[in-house]
Coordinates of C-alpha atoms in Angstrom, one line a residue:
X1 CA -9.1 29.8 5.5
X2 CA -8.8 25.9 5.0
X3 CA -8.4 23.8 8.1
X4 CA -7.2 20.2 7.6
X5 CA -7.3 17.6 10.5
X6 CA -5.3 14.6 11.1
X7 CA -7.3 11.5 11.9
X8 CA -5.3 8.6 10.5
X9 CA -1.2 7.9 9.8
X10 CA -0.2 10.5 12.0
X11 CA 2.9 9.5 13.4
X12 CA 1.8 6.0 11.9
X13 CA 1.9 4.1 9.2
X14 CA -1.3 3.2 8.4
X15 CA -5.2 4.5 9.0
X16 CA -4.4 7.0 6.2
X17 CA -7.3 9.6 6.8
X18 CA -7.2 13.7 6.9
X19 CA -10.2 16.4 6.9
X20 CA -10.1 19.1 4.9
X21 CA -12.5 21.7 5.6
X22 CA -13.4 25.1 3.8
X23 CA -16.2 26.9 2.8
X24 CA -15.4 26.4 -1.0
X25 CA -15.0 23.0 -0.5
X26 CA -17.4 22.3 2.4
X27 CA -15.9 19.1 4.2
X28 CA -13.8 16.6 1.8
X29 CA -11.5 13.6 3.4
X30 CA -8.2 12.7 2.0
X31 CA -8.3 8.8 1.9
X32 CA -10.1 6.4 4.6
X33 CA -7.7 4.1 5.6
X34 CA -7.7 1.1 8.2
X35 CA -5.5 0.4 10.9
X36 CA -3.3 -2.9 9.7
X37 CA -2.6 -5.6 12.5
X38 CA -4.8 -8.0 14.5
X39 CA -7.7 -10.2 12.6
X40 CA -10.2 -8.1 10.4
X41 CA -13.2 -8.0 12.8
X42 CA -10.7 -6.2 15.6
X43 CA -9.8 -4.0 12.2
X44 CA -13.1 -2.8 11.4
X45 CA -14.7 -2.8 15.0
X46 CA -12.1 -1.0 16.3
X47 CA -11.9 1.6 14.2
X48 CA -14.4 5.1 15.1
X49 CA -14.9 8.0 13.2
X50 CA -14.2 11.1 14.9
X51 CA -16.7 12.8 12.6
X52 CA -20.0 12.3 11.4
X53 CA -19.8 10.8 7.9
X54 CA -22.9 12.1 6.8
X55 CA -21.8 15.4 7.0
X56 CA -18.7 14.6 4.4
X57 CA -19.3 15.7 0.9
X58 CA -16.4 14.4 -0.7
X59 CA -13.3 11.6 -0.5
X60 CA -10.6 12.1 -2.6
X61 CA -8.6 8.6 -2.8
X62 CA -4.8 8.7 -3.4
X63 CA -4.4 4.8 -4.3
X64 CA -6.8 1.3 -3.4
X65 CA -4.2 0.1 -0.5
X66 CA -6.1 -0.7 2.5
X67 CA -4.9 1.7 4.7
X68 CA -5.9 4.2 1.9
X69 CA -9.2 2.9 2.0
X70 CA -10.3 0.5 3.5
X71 CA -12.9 2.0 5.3
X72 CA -14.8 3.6 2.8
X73 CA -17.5 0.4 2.8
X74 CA -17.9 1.8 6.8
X75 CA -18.4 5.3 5.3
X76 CA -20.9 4.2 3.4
X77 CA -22.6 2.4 5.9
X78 CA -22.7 5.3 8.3
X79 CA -24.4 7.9 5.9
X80 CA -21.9 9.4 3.1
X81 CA -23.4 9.6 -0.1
X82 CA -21.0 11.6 -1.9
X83 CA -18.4 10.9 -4.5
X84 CA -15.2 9.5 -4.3
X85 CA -12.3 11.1 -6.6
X86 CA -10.2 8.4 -7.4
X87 CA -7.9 7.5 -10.7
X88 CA -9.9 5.3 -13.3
X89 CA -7.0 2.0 -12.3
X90 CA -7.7 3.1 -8.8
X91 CA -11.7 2.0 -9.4
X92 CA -11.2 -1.2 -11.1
X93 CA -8.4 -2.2 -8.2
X94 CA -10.3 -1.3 -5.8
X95 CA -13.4 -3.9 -6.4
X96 CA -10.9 -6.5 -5.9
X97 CA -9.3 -5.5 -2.8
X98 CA -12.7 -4.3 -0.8
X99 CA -14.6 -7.5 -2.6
X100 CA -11.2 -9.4 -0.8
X101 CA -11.7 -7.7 2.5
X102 CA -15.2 -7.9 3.0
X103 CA -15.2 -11.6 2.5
X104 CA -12.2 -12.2 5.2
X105 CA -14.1 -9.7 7.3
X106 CA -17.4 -11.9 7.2
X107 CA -15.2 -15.0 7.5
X108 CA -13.7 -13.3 10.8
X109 CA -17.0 -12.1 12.3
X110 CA -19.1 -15.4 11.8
X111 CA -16.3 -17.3 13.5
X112 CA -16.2 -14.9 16.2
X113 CA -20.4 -14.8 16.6
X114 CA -20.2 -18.4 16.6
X115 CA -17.6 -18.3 19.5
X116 CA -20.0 -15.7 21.2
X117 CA -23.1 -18.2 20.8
X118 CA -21.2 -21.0 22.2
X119 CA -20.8 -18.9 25.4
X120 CA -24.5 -17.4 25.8
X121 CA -22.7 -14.0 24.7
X122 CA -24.4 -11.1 22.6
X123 CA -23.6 -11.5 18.8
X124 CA -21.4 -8.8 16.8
X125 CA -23.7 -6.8 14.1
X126 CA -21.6 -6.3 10.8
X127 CA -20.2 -2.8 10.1
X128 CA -20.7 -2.8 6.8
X129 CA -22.1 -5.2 3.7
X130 CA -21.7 -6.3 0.6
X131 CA -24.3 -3.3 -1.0
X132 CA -22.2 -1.1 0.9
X133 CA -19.3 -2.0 -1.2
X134 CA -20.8 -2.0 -4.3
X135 CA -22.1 1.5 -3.1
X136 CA -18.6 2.5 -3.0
X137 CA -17.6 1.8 -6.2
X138 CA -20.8 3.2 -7.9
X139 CA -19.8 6.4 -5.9
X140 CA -16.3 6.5 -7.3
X141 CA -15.4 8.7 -10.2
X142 CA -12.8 7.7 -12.0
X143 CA -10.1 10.6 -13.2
X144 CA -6.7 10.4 -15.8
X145 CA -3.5 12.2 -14.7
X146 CA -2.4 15.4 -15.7
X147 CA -6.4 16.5 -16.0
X148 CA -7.8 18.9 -14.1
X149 CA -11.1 18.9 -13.0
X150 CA -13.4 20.5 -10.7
X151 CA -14.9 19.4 -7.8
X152 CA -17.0 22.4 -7.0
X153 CA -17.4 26.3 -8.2
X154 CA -14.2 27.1 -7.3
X155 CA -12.1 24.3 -6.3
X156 CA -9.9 22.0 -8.9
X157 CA -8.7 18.7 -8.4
X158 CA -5.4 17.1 -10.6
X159 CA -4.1 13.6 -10.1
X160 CA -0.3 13.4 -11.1
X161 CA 1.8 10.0 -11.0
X162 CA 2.7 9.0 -7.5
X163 CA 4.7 5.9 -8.9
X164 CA 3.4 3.9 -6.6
X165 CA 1.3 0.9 -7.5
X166 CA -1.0 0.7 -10.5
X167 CA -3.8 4.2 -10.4
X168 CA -1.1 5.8 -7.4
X169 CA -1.8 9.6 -7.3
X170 CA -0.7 12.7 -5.9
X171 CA -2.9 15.0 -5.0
X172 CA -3.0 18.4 -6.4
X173 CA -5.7 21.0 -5.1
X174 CA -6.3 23.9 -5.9
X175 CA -9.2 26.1 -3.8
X176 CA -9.8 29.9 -4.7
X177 CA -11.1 31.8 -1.8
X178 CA -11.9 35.4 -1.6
X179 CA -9.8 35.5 -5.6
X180 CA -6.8 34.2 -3.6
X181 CA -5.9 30.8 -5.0
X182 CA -4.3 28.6 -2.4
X183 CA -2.7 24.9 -3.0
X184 CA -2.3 21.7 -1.3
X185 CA 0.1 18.7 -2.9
X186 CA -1.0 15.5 -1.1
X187 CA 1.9 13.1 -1.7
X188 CA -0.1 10.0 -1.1
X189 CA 2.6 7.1 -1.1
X190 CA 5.3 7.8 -3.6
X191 CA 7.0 5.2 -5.3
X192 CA 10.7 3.7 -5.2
X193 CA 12.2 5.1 -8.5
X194 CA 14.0 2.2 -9.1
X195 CA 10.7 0.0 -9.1
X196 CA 9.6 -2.2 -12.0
X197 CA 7.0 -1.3 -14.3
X198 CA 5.9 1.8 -12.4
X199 CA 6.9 5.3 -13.9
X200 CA 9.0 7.6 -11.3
X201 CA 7.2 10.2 -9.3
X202 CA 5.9 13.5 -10.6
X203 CA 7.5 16.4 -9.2
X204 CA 5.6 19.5 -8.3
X205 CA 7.0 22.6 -7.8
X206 CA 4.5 25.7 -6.2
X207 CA 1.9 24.6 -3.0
X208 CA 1.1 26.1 0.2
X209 CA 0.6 22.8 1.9
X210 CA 2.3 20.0 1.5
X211 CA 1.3 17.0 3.2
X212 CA 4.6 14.0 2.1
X213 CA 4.6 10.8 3.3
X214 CA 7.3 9.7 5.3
X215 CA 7.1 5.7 5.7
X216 CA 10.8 5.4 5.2
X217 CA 11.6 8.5 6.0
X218 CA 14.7 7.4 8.2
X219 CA 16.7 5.3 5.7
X220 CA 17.2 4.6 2.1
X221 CA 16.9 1.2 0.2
X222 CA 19.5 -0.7 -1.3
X223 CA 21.3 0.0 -4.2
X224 CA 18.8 -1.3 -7.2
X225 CA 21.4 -3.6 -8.6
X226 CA 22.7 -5.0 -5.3
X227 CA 19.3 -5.5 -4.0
X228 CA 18.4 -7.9 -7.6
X229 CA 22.1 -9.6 -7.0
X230 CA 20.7 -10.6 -3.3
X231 CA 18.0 -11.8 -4.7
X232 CA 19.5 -13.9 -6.8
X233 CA 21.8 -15.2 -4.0
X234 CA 19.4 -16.0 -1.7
X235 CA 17.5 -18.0 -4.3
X236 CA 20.6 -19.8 -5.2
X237 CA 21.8 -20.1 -1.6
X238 CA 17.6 -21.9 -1.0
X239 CA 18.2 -23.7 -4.3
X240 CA 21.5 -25.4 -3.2
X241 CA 20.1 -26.3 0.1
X242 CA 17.1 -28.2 -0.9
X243 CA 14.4 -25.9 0.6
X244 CA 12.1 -23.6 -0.6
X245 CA 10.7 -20.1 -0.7
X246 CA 8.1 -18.3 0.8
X247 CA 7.6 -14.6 0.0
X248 CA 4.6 -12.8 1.9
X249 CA 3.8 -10.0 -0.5
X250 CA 0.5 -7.5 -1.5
X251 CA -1.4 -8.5 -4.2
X252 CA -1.3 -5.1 -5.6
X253 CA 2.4 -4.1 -7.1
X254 CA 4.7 -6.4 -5.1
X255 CA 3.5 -9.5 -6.7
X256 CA 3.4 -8.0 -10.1
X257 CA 7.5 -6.0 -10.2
X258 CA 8.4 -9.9 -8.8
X259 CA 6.5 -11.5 -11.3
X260 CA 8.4 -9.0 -14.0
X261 CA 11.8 -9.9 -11.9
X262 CA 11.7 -13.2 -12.0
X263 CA 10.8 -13.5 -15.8
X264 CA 14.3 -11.2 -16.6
X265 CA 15.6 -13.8 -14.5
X266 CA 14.4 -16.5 -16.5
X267 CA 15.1 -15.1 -19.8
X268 CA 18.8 -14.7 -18.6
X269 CA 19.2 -18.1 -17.6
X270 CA 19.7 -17.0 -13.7
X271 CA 16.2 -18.7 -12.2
X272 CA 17.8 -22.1 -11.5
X273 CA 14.5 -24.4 -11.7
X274 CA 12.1 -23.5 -9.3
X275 CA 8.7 -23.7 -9.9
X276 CA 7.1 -20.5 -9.1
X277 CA 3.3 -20.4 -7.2
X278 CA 1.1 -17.4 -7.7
X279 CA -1.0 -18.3 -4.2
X280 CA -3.3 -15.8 -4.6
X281 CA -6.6 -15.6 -6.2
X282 CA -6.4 -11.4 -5.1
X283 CA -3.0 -11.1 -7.2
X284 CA -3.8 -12.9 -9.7
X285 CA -6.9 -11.2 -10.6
X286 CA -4.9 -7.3 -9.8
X287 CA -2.1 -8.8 -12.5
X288 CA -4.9 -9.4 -14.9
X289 CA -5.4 -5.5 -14.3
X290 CA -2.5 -4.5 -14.5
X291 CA -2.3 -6.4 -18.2
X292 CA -4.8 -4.3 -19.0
X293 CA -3.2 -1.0 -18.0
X294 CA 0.4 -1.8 -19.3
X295 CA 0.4 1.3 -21.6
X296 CA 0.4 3.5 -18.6
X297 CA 3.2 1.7 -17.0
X298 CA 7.3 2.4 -17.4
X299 CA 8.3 2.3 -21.2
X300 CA 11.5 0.4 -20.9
X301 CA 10.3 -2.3 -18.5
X302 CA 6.9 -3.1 -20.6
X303 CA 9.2 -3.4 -23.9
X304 CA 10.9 -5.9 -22.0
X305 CA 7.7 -8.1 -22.4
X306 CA 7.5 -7.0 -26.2
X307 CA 11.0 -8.2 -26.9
X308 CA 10.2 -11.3 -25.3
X309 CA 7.0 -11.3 -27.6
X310 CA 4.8 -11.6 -24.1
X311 CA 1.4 -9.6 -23.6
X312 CA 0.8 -10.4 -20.3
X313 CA 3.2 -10.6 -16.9
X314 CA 1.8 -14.4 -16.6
X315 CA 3.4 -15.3 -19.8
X316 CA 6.7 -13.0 -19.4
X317 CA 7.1 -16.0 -17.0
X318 CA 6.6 -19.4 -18.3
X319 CA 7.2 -21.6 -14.6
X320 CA 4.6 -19.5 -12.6
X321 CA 1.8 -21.3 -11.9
X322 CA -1.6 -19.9 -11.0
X323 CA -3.3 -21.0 -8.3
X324 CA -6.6 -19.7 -7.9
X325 CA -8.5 -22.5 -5.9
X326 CA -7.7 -24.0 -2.3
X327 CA -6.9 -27.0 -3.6
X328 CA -4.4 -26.1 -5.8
X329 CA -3.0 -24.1 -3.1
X330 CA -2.7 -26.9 -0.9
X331 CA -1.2 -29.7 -3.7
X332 CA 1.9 -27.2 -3.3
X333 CA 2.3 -28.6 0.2
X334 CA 3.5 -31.7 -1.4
X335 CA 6.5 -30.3 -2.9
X336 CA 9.3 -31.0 -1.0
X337 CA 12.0 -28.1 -2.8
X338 CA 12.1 -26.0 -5.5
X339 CA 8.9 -24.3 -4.7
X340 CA 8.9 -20.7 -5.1
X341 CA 5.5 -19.6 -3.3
X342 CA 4.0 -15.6 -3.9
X343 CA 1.3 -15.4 -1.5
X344 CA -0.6 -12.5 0.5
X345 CA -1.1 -11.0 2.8
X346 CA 2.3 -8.5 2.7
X347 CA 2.6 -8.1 5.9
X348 CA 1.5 -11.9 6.9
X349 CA -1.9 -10.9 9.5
X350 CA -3.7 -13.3 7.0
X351 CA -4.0 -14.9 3.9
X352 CA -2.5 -18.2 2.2
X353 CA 0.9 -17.4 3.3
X354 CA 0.1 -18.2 6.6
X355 CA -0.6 -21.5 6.1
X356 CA 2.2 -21.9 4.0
X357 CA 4.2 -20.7 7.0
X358 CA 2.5 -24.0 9.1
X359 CA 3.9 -26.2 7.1
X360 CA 7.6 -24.9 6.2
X361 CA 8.6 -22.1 8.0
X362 CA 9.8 -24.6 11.0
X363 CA 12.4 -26.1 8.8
X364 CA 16.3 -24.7 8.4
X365 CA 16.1 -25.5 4.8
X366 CA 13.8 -23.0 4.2
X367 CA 13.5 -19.0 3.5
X368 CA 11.3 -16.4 3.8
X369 CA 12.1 -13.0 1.4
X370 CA 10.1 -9.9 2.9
X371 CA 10.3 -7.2 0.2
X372 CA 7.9 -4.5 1.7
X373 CA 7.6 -2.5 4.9
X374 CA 6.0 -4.7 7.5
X375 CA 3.7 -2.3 9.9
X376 CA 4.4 -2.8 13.9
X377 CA 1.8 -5.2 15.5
X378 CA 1.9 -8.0 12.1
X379 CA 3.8 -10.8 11.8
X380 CA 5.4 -10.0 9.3
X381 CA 7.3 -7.4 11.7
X382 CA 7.4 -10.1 14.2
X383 CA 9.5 -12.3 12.1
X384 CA 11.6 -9.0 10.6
X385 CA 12.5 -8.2 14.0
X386 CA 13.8 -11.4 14.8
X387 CA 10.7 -13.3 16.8
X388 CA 12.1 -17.0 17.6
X389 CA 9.2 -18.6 18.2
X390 CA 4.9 -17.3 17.6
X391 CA 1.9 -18.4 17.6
X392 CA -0.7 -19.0 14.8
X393 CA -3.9 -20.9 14.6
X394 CA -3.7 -21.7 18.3
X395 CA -0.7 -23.7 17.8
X396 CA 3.7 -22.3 18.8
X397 CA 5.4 -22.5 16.0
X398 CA 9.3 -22.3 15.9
X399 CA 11.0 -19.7 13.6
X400 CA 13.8 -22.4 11.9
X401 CA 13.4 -21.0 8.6
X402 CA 16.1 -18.3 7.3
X403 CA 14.3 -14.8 7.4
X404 CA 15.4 -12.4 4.5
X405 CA 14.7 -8.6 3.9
X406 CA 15.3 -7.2 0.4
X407 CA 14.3 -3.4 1.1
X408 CA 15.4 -2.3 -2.5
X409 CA 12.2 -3.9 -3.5
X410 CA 10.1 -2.2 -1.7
X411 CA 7.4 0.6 -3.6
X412 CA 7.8 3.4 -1.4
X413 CA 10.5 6.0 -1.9
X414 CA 13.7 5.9 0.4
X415 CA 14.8 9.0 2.4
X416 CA 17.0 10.5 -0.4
X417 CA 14.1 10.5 -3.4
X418 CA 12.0 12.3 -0.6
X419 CA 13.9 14.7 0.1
X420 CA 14.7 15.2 -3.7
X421 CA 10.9 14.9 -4.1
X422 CA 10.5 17.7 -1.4
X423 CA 13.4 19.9 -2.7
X424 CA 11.8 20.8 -6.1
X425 CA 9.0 23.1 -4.2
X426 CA 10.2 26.3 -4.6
X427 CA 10.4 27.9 -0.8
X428 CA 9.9 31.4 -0.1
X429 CA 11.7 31.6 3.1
X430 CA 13.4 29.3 5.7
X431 CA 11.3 30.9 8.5
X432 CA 9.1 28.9 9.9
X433 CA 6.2 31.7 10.4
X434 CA 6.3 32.2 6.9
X435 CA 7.8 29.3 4.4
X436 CA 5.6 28.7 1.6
X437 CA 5.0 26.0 1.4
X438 CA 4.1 24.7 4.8
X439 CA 5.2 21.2 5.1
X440 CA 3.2 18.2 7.0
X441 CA 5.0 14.9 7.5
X442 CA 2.8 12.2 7.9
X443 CA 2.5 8.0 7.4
X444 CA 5.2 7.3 9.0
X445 CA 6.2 6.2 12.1
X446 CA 7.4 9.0 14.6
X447 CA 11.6 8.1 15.0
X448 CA 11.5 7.9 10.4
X449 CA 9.3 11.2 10.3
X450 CA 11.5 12.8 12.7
X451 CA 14.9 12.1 11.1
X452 CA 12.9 13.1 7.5
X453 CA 12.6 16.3 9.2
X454 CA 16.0 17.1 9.9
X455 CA 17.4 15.9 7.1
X456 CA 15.2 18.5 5.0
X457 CA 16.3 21.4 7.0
X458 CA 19.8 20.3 7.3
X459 CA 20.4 19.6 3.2
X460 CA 17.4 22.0 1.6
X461 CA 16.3 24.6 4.9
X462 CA 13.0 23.4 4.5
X463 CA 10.9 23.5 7.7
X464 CA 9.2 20.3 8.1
X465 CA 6.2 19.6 10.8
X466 CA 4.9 16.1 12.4
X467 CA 1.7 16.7 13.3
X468 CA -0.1 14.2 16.1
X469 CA -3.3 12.2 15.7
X470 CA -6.3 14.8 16.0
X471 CA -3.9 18.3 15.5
X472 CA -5.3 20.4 13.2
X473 CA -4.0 23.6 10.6
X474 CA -5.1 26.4 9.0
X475 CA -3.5 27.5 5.7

């Protein structure tokens, strides 16, 4: 028998993190995520393993988000030495985004340490370095979809399109035990079908675990062309009242669909004449990536680019601006309207946009567009929820700016492509002592998982579980 663990978005949406443990496969982790929220020394010092990492043999990574795997440097640091299965886009992304948080971590823990010596206090000892890093990405093992591989005598490993961002993978395993083949299908985070550039999920249709994500497990997004006609209308609506745009978004697959969107919109005449800011040295070096990758991206949406005789998403876009230094990040403050600023961090606990935020999110004129799911304890949820007034670099700041949310855009899949996602398993029985396969919800918060849940039993008998942080299963 397998027995998998849940240490990480379990009843949560990030801190993705499972254990699978067998004697074919000795002891193997599905992703090592971090917690989002709070500044990124509370992120990494806060965070524990409930295992010794030493003793892991394997990771298997389903994508390069941060609350995929963002503790991996920590791993590292703490004694695993073993290889981490990933897809070969995953590897390359991934050097940008842990290269990215290890520098705002060191930023964070020298301001705190020099807090701490001001005060006669003990100073903070860093988790991890910059050779554990670059540790982790000589340990990764970079893997194309569709090929199966093996991972030891009798376990094989497949990545299939999760749709997701750029590498995005769902996890297929298959372990033989005693000649008795057994499967689990980790969804990792499955994408929104209607998404730019990314190709729709891969179904799979035998398991006898299946662990699906759940993140909006409670709702579905907006129809694909009304969500691009809000867009649109908020953009005019900004445009006609002399403000400006601010749109917190991750560097990895937001930025580059809005990039894509807002090119259509140019080449249609629709983009009024805003001058468009890629604040983000991160994004603008993870679009350079994806340029490279565009032959594994959707068909239709990358001979958009072709017809427009454009290699690159920077160039499908003639007004977008690159700004890759401070200062050119700052000369934007000078613009008075007709900015259209793309910054990180997605869900606002750091990055450029925040300071974008000190300067214009205080005036009516103004908007800010969320376009992904913002996790509970960021700002970005803060303002979705409503938040009138916050603080940010020790200073209150009023919320006078026009706050947006354009859910169609988001990358994850809505309730009704899970559940279709879900329903092309083939189940052996609607009991739940015996349903093959045995189904897991997890990264999601507890009210969405719970309402996924019923809504697969309801509309397809399928039996769904929400397992808490720390239970464990056998299959």
């Amino acid at each position: 028998m397998a027995k998998l663990t849940f240490y990480g978005a379990a009843q949560e949406v990030t801190g993705s993190c499972y254990l699978l443990e067998s004697p074919a496969l000795g002891k193997i982790l599905l992703d090592c995520g971090m917690h989002q929220g709070g500044d990124a020394v509370d992120r990494v010092h806060e965070e524990s393993f409930p295992f010794n990492p030493a003793e892991i043999d394997a990771v298997i990574l389903s994508h390069g988000h941060l609350d995929h795997s963002g503790l991996l440097p920590t791993l590292v640091s703490q004694g695993f030495d073993g290889p981490i299965y990933c897809t070969q886009a995953t590897r390359q992304l991934l050097r940008v985004l842990l290269e990215d948080a290890r520098g705002l971590y060191e930023r964070d823990l020298d301001r705190e340490n020099l807090r701490r010596q001001r005060a006669g206090r003990p100073l903070i000892e860093p988790r991890y370095t910059a050779h554990d890093v670059e540790k982790v990405l000589r340990l990764c093992d970079g893997k194309q979809y569709r090929k199966p591989f093996g991972i030891a005598a009798d376990v094989e490993l497949t990545f299939l399109d999760a749709g997701h961002i750029l590498g995005s993978a769902i996890v297929h395993l298959k372990i033989i035990e005693h000649g008795k083949p057994r499967i689990l299908v980790f969804s990792g985070d499955l994408g929104n079908r209607h998404s730019a550039l990314m190709n729709d999920p891969e179904y799979v249709d035998e398991a006898d675990l299946v662990l699906m994500e759940g993140t909006y497990g409670n709702r579905n997004h907006r129809d694909h062309d009304a969500t691009l006609d809000q867009f649109k209308q908020v953009l005019h609506e900004t445009w006609q009242a002399g403000g400006n745009v601010m749109i917190p978004s991750f560097a990895i697959g937001r930025s580059q669909e809005l990039i894509y969107h807002l090119g259509c919109l140019h080449h249609s005449g629709e983009l009024d004449n805003w001058q468009v800011f890629l604040d983000s040295p991160m994004a603008i070096e993870v679009t350079e990536i994806y340029d490279r990758w565009l032959h594994l991206l959707d068909d239709e949406d990358i001979r958009c680019l072709s017809d427009a005789n454009r290699e690159s998403l920077a160039q499908f876009l003639p007004t977008l601006k690159l700004c890759r230094s401070a200062e050119e990040s700052m000369q934007i403050n000078a613009i008075k309207q007709g900015a259209l600023i793309i910054a990180g961090s997605g869900m606002c606990t750091g990055g450029r946009i925040r300071h974008h935020f000190k300067h214009r999110i205080w005036k009516r004129e103004n908007t800010v567009i969320f376009i992904g799911f913002q996790a509970r304890g960021t700002l970005g949820r803060m303002l979705v929820d409503g938040v009138e007034t916050f603080k940010m670099f020790g200073d209150d700041f009023k919320v006078g700016a026009r706050i947006e949310t354009i859910g169609g855009l988001s990358a994850h899949a809505g309730q009704d492509e899970l559940v279709d996602w879900l329903g092309h398993f083939q189940v052996n029985s609607p009991n739940a002592d015996t349903q093959r396969p045995r189904v897991m919800l997890v990264h999601g918060e507890t009210e969405a998982l719970q309402a996924l849940s019923d809504r697969l039993l309801q509309d397809k008998g399928i039996r769904a579980e929400v397992p808490a942080y720390r239970d464990s299963i056998e299959f």
